[in-house]
Amino acid sequence: MTTPSDIYRLTTGAFPARYHDGTQLEGPVYGAQLMFTGPDAAIEVVGKKITPYMFGHPTDNTAFAALIENYESSILKQSRKLRKAPDDRVVFTGVWYHVDFSVEPRFEPYVIHVVSNSGNVSTSRYMLEMFDYDYPGEGFKGWLALEVTSPAAICNVLKSQAAKVSRVREMSHETAGFKPLQGAIWYPADDNDENDIPIVVSKLFTVTASDQPPDYDREVFATEASHTPLHDEFSEALTEASEKIQITSRLTDAFKAIWAEKASDADRQWMLREMSQSVFGVFQGELVIRAERSGPITLTDLANSSTATGSWFQVRNGDDIHEALFSAFDDDDRCQRDDVVLKERQGPAAEGAPECLLETEWIQRGPSTAVRYLAIGPEPRLSW
């Protein structure tokens, strides 16, 4: 059950009463579909008019418009098949998937809404081949029979299960720094006791505009270390300092309590990742406010203390130099696992490289392969 106001975003439908003839019904059976990371997006079709939506509102996004133009005939064809009446409105709802700078963006639909002129909404799972990248059933993780019956309990259990089924790839590094998966969508099995059990959307974090960090659900993604008193204190001190935009004595003490205690790699990785989404960082072991940096500087210090969000990476095979690719800073960059020193660039930009201020020497990685890093220059943007 879905209302017309919900159809442009991925939202959980309304649960019916869980009773029949005074008897509480059994828990429902749901199947999980892995959900890519991206802002909520939708394609609305009324007659031959196609309107794209993003973040729940009509959008003039040029990449989205180009995709619709490319697939216009297919979208109109499938919409005609889905309409029960000529004036029905068809809405394909999903996410705008673009978390890798080197891959073309695309629209990933998960739900189909057909809205009648009277306002009734018929909702179903998207299982079409409307786009040439559609593979119906791909990413489906099987069925789960629930013992709980209350709507709140059902949603909580499914969200917990979504964290488990998407855990395998959740920390995979995409070039924009986002997790590739943001959760799962749960579709009710056909043999449930009720016909109107809703689709449940289990998002593990909220996607915001691409120039902002995503709002992660810390309860879902919390690690064992983040529940220690030292980590809790650091999180609270970081939030307090961020509101004041200054390094407070409380933040300094909380930082030193972890850093000076010869923390484990996991502890430092956690703390540096927390600060990566703030104005604070670490430069040569000291707590600082992020600022523009010059060379020579290690990639680690650049990742942890500068306003740059990532670096370029270039590969050379023999005499063949590949075009540089941009990648957001990740845990390896922040934790000195492959630390290198970037120096001021001398002379013009190298072949296939952007106009960056800093670069490393070529670093030999094999008999005929070498790599180098470049930073502080133009940074690509996502299409949302």
JSON list of C-alpha atoms in Angstrom, two decimals, residues 1-2 11-15 30 110-113 123-126 185-188 196-201:
[
{"chain": "A", "resi": 1, "resn": "MET", "atom": "CA", "xyz": [0.00, 0.00, 0.00]},
{"chain": "A", "resi": 2, "resn": "THR", "atom": "CA", "xyz": [1.49, 3.28, -1.12]},
{"chain": "A", "resi": 11, "resn": "THR", "atom": "CA", "xyz": [9.71, 4.46, 1.00]},
{"chain": "A", "resi": 12, "resn": "THR", "atom": "CA", "xyz": [8.09, 1.61, 2.89]},
{"chain": "A", "resi": 13, "resn": "GLY", "atom": "CA", "xyz": [4.41, 1.13, 2.14]},
{"chain": "A", "resi": 14, "resn": "ALA", "atom": "CA", "xyz": [1.76, 1.13, 4.86]},
{"chain": "A", "resi": 15, "resn": "PHE", "atom": "CA", "xyz": [1.20, -2.13, 6.72]},
{"chain": "A", "resi": 30, "resn": "TYR", "atom": "CA", "xyz": [10.14, -11.47, 2.39]},
{"chain": "A", "resi": 110, "resn": "TYR", "atom": "CA", "xyz": [13.35, -1.20, -8.07]},
{"chain": "A", "resi": 111, "resn": "VAL", "atom": "CA", "xyz": [9.63, -0.46, -7.79]},
{"chain": "A", "resi": 112, "resn": "ILE", "atom": "CA", "xyz": [6.81, 0.22, -10.27]},
{"chain": "A", "resi": 113, "resn": "HIS", "atom": "CA", "xyz": [3.82, 2.37, -9.27]},
{"chain": "A", "resi": 123, "resn": "THR", "atom": "CA", "xyz": [2.80, -1.16, -6.53]},
{"chain": "A", "resi": 124, "resn": "SER", "atom": "CA", "xyz": [4.98, -4.03, -7.73]},
{"chain": "A", "resi": 125, "resn": "ARG", "atom": "CA", "xyz": [8.60, -5.14, -7.99]},
{"chain": "A", "resi": 126, "resn": "TYR", "atom": "CA", "xyz": [10.56, -3.99, -11.05]},
{"chain": "A", "resi": 185, "resn": "ILE", "atom": "CA", "xyz": [14.58, -3.67, -0.62]},
{"chain": "A", "resi": 186, "resn": "TRP", "atom": "CA", "xyz": [12.32, -6.43, 0.68]},
{"chain": "A", "resi": 187, "resn": "TYR", "atom": "CA", "xyz": [9.57, -7.80, -1.55]},
{"chain": "A", "resi": 188, "resn": "PRO", "atom": "CA", "xyz": [6.75, -9.89, -0.02]},
{"chain": "A", "resi": 196, "resn": "ASP", "atom": "CA", "xyz": [-1.45, -6.17, 0.59]},
{"chain": "A", "resi": 197, "resn": "ILE", "atom": "CA", "xyz": [1.76, -6.71, 2.57]},
{"chain": "A", "resi": 198, "resn": "PRO", "atom": "CA", "xyz": [3.94, -3.75, 1.56]},
{"chain": "A", "resi": 199, "resn": "ILE", "atom": "CA", "xyz": [7.39, -3.56, 0.05]},
{"chain": "A", "resi": 200, "resn": "VAL", "atom": "CA", "xyz": [9.87, -2.59, 2.79]},
{"chain": "A", "resi": 201, "resn": "VAL", "atom": "CA", "xyz": [12.85, -0.32, 2.08]}
]
